Short mmCIF file of C-alpha atoms in Angstrom, two decimals:
data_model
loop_
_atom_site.label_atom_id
_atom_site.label_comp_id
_atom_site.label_asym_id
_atom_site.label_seq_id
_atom_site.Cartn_x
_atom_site.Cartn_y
_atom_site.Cartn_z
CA UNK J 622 -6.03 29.34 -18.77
CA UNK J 623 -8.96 27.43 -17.33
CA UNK J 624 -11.63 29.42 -19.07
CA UNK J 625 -9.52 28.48 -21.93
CA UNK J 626 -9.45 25.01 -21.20
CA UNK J 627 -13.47 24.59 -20.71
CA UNK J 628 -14.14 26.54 -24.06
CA UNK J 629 -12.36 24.13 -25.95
CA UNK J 630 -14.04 21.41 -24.13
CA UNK J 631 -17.82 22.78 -24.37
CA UNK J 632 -16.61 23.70 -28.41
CA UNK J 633 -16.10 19.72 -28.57
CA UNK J 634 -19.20 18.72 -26.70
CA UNK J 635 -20.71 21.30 -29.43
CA UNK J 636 -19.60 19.41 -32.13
CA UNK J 637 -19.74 15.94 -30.97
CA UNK J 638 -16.27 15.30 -31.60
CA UNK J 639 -15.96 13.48 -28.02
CA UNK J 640 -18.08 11.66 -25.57
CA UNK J 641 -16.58 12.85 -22.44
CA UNK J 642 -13.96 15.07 -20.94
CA UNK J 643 -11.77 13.74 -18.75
CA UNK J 644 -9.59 16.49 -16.59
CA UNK J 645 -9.65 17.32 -12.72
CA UNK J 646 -12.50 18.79 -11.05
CA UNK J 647 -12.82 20.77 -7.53
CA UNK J 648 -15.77 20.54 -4.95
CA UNK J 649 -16.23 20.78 -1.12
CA UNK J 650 -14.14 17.02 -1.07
CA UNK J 651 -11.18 18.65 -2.72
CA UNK J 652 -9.93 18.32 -6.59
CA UNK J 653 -9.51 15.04 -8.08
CA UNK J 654 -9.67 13.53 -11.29
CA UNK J 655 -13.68 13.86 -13.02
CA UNK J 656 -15.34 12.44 -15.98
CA UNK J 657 -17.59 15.28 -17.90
CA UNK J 658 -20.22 14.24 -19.86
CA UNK J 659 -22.15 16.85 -20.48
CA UNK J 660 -20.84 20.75 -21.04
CA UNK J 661 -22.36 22.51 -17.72
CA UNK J 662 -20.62 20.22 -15.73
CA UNK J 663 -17.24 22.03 -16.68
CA UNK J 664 -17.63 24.62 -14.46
CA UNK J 665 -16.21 22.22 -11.93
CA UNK J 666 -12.72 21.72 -14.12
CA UNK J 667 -9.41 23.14 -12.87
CA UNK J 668 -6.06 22.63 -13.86
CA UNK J 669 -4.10 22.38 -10.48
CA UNK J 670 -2.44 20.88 -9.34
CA UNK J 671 -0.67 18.69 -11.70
CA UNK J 672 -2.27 15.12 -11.84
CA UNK J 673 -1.00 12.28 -14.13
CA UNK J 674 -4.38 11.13 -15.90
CA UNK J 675 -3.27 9.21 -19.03
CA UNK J 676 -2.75 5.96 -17.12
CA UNK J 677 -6.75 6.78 -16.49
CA UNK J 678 -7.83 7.53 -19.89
CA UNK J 679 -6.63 4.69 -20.70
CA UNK J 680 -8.94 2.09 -18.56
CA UNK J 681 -11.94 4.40 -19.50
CA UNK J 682 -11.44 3.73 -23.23
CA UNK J 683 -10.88 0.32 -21.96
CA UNK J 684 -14.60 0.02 -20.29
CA UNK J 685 -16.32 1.92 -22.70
CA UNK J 686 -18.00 0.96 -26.40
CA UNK J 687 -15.47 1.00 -29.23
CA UNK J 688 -16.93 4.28 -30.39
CA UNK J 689 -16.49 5.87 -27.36
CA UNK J 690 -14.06 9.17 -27.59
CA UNK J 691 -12.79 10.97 -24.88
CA UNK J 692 -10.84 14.72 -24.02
CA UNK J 693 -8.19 14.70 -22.03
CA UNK J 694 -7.08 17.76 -20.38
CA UNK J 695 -3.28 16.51 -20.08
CA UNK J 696 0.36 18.06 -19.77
CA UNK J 697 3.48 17.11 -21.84
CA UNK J 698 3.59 13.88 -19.92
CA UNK J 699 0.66 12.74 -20.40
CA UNK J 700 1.47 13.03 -24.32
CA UNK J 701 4.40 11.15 -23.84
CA UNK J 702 3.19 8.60 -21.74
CA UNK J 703 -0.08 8.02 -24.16
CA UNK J 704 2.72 7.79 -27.19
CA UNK J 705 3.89 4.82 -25.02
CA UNK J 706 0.96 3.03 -24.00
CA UNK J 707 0.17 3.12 -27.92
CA UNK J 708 3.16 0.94 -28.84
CA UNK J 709 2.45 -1.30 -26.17
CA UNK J 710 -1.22 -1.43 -27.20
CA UNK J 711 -2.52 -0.25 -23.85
CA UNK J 712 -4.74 2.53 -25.22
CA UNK J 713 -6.20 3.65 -29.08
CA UNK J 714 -4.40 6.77 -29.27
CA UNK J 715 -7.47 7.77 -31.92
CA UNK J 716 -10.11 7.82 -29.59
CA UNK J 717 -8.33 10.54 -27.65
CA UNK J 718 -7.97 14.04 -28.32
CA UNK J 719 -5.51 16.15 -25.71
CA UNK J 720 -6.68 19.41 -24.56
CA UNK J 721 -2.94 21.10 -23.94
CA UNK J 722 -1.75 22.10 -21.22
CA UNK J 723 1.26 23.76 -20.71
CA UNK J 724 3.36 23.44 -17.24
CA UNK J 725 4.82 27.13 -15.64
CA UNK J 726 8.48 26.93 -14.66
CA UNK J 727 7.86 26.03 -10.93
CA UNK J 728 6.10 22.71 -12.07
CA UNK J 729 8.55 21.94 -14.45
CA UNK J 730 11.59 22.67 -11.63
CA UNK J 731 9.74 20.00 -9.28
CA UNK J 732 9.85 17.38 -12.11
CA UNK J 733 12.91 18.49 -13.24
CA UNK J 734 11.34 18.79 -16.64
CA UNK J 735 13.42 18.61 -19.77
CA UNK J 736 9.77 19.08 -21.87
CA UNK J 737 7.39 20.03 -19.77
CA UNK J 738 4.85 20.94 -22.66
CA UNK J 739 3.19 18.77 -25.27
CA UNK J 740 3.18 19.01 -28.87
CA UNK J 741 0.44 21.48 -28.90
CA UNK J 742 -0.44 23.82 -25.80
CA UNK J 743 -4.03 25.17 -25.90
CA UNK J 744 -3.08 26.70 -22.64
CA UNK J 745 -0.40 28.28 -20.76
CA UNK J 746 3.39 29.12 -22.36
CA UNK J 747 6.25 27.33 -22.59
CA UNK J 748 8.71 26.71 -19.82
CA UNK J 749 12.32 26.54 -19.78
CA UNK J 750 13.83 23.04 -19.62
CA UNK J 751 15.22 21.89 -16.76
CA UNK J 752 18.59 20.49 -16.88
CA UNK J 753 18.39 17.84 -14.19
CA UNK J 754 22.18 17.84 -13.56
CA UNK J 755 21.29 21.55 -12.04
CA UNK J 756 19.17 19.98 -9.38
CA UNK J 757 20.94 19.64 -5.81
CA UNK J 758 19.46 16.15 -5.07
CA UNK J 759 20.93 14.90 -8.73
CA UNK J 760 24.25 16.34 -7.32
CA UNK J 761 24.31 14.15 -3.85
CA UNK J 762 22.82 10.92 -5.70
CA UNK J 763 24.25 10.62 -8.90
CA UNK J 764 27.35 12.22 -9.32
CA UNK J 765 29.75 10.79 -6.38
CA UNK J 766 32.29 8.32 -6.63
CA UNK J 767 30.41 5.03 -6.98
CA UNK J 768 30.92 3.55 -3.48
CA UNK J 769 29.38 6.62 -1.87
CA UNK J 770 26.40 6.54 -4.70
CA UNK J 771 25.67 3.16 -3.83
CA UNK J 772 25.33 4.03 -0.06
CA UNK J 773 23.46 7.23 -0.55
CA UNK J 774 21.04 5.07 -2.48
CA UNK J 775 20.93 2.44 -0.06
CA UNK J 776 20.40 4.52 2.48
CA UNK J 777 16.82 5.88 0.31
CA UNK J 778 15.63 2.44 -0.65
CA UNK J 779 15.66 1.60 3.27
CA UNK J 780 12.62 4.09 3.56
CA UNK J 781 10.40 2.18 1.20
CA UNK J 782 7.28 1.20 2.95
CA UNK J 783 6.34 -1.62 -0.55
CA UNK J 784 2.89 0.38 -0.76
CA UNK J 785 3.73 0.06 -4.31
CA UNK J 786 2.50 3.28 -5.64
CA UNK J 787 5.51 3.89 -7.67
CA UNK J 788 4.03 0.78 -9.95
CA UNK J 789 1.06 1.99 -9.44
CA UNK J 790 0.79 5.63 -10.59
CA UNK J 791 3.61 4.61 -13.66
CA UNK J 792 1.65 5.17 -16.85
CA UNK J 793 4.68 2.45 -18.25
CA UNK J 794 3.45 -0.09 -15.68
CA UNK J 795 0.97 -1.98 -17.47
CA UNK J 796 1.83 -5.82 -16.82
CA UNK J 797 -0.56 -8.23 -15.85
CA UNK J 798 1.16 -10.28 -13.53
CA UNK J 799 3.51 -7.98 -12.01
CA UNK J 800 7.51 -9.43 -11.12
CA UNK J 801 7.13 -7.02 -7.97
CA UNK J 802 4.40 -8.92 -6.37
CA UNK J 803 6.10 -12.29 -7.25
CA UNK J 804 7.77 -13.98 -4.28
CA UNK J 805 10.92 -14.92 -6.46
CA UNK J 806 12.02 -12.02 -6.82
CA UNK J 807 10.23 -10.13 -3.77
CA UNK J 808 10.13 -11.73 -0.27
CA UNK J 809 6.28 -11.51 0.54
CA UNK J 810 6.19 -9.22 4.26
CA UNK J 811 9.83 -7.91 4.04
CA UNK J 812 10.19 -4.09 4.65
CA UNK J 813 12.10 -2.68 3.56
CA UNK J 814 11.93 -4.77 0.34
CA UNK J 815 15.88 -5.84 -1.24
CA UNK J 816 16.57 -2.93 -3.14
CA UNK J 817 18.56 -5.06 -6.27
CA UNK J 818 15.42 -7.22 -6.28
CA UNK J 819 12.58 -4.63 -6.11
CA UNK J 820 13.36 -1.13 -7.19
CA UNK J 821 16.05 -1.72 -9.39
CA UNK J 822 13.95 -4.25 -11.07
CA UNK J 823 10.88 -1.63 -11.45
CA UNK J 824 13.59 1.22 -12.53
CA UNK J 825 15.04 -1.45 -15.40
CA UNK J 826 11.64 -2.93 -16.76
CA UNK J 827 10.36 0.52 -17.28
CA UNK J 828 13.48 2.36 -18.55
CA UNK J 829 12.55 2.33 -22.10
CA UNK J 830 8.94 3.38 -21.95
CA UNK J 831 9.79 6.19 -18.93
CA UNK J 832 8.44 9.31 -20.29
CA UNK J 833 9.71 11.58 -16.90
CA UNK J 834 6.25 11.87 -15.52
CA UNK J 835 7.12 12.05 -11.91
CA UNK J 836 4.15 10.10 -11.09
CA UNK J 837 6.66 7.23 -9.47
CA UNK J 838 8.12 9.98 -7.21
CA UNK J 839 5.03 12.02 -6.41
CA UNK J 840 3.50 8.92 -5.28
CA UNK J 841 6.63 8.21 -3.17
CA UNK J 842 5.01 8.84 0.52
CA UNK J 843 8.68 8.63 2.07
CA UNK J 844 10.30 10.57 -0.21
CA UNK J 845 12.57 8.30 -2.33
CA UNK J 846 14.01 10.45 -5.26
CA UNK J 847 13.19 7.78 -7.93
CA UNK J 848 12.95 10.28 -11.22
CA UNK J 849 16.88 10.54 -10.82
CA UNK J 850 17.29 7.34 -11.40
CA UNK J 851 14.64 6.82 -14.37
CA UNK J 852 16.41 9.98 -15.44
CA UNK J 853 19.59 8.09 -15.39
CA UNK J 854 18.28 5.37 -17.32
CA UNK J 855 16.76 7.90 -19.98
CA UNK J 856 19.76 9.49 -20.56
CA UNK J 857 21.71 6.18 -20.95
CA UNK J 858 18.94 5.46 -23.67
CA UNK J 859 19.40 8.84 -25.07
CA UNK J 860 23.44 9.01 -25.07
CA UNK J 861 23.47 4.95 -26.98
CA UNK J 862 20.38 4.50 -29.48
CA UNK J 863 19.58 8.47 -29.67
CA UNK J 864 16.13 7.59 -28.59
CA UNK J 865 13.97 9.56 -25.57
CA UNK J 866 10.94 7.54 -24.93
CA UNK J 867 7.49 9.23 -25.29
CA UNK J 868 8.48 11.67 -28.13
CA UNK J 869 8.73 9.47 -31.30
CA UNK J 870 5.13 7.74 -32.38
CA UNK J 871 6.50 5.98 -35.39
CA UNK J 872 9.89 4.82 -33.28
CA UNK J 873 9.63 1.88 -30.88
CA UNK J 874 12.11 1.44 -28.11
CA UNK J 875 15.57 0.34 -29.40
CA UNK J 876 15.70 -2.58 -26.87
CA UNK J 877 12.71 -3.97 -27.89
CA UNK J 878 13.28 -3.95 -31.61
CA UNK J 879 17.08 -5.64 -30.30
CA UNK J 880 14.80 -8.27 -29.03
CA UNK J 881 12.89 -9.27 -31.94
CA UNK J 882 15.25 -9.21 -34.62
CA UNK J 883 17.83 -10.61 -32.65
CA UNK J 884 16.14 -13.11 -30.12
CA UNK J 885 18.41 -14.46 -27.21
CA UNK J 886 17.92 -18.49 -26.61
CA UNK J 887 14.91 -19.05 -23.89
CA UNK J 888 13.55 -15.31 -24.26
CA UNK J 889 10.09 -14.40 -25.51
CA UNK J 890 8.36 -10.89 -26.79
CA UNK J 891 6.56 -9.88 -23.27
CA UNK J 892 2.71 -10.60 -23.60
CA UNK J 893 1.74 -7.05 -24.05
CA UNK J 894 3.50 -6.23 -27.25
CA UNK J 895 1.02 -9.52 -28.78
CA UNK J 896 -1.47 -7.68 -30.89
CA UNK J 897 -4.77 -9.93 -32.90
CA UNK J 898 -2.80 -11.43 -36.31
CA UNK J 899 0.76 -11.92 -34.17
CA UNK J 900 2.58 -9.22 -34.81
CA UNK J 901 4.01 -7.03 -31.92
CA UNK J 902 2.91 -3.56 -31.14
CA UNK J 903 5.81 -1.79 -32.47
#
């Protein structure tokens, strides 16, 4: 797989179709994400572990000239979450081309994975979905009587240490000034933070744009099984528009479109959806 991976990416250096590659790289300091710019650097690129690198890609196009164009060595999520970002107008989906990787069966169990390949794999094979249902964790938080649900998740928001890198590693997370840092709705110094006020507020302002990365939990340094609950959400979103976030280009999220052709009294379009001319990025 990885000597697939850097053909593709010296054949695109060869042609000058992109600028860069972006994918992870391993050394003597350990593997972490890399910048290539040049096609003898890629003997450095691997393709373990899994590492969520749209969220990335997208402040490198941001930094770089318009005509810059980068490769991204990326899994299913990342296609999803880049689908995303480009209704939001976070990142020029153009300037991108996805090397594809496909995740094996073990990676897509830890993610719980209902697509855990893109659109086109350049490397690996397919995995089976994962039903998340199947998952013993989804059993013990989701599926008791609601009292005991509501303690059980009580219980897992008390472990939250508000390092916030469940906002940060979210490739949906792209807000300027961010509610979770605002002392109305979070007390500044309180640990563990309210969890109505804090993580039910970053599981609800994200629910439409989730694409079941995992980043949120992987970044989790206590533990806190948050993809059940975006995976919740998703199905919610799933079972009443018929919409799965991440997986239709042309099709913006159902809530937002709610929003603008039916606007409720004292509510604006967020700030990101404003593109140059006024209209919204859907």
């Amino acid at each position: 797989m990885r000597a697939t991976v850097r053909k593709i990416a010296a054949d695109l250096f060869e042609a000058k179709a992109v600028d860069a590659v972006l994918g992870l790289a391993e050394d003597e300091a350990g593997t972490a994400p890399r910048v290539f710019e040049r096609p003898e650097a890629l003997e450095a690129l691997v393709l373990f572990p899994k590492w969520p690198l749209a969220k990335t890609a997208a402040r490198i196009l941001a930094r770089a000239p318009a005509g810059f164009r980068l490769a991204l060595v990326g899994r299913g999520c990342d296609e999803r979450a880049l689908v995303e970002m480009a209704k939001r107008n976070q990142v020029d989906a153009g300037r991108i081309h996805l090397i594809g990787v496909a995740c094996d069966p073990d990676q897509a169990e830890h993610c719980l994975c209902q697509q855990p390949w893109p659109s086109r794999i350049d490397a690996g094979e397919k995995a089976a979905p994962v039903d998340p249902a199947d998952a013993p964790a989804a059993r013990y938080f989701l599926q008791a009587d609601a009292p005991l649900r509501l303690e059980r998740w009580r219980e897992a928001f008390a472990r939250c240490i508000k390092c916030y890198g469940c906002r940060n590693a979210c490739p949906a997370c792209q807000c300027t000034a961010c509610r979770l840092e605002d002392g109305l709705w979070t007390e500044p110094g309180h640990i563990a933070p309210d969890m109505l006020s804090f993580h039910l507020l970053r599981a609800l302002h994200v629910a439409d744009a989730c694409v079941a990365c995992g980043a949120c939990q992987d970044a989790c340094p206590v533990d806190i099984p948050l993809m059940l609950l975006q995976l919740s959400l998703r199905e919610h979103l799933e079972s009443r528009y018929g919409y799965r976030p991440g997986t239709e280009a042309e099709r913006c999220s159902p809530l937002l479109v709610d929003l603008v052709a039916q606007p409720s009294a004292g509510l604006t379009l967020p700030a990101w959806t404003e593109v140059p001319g006024g209209d919204h990025g859907c």
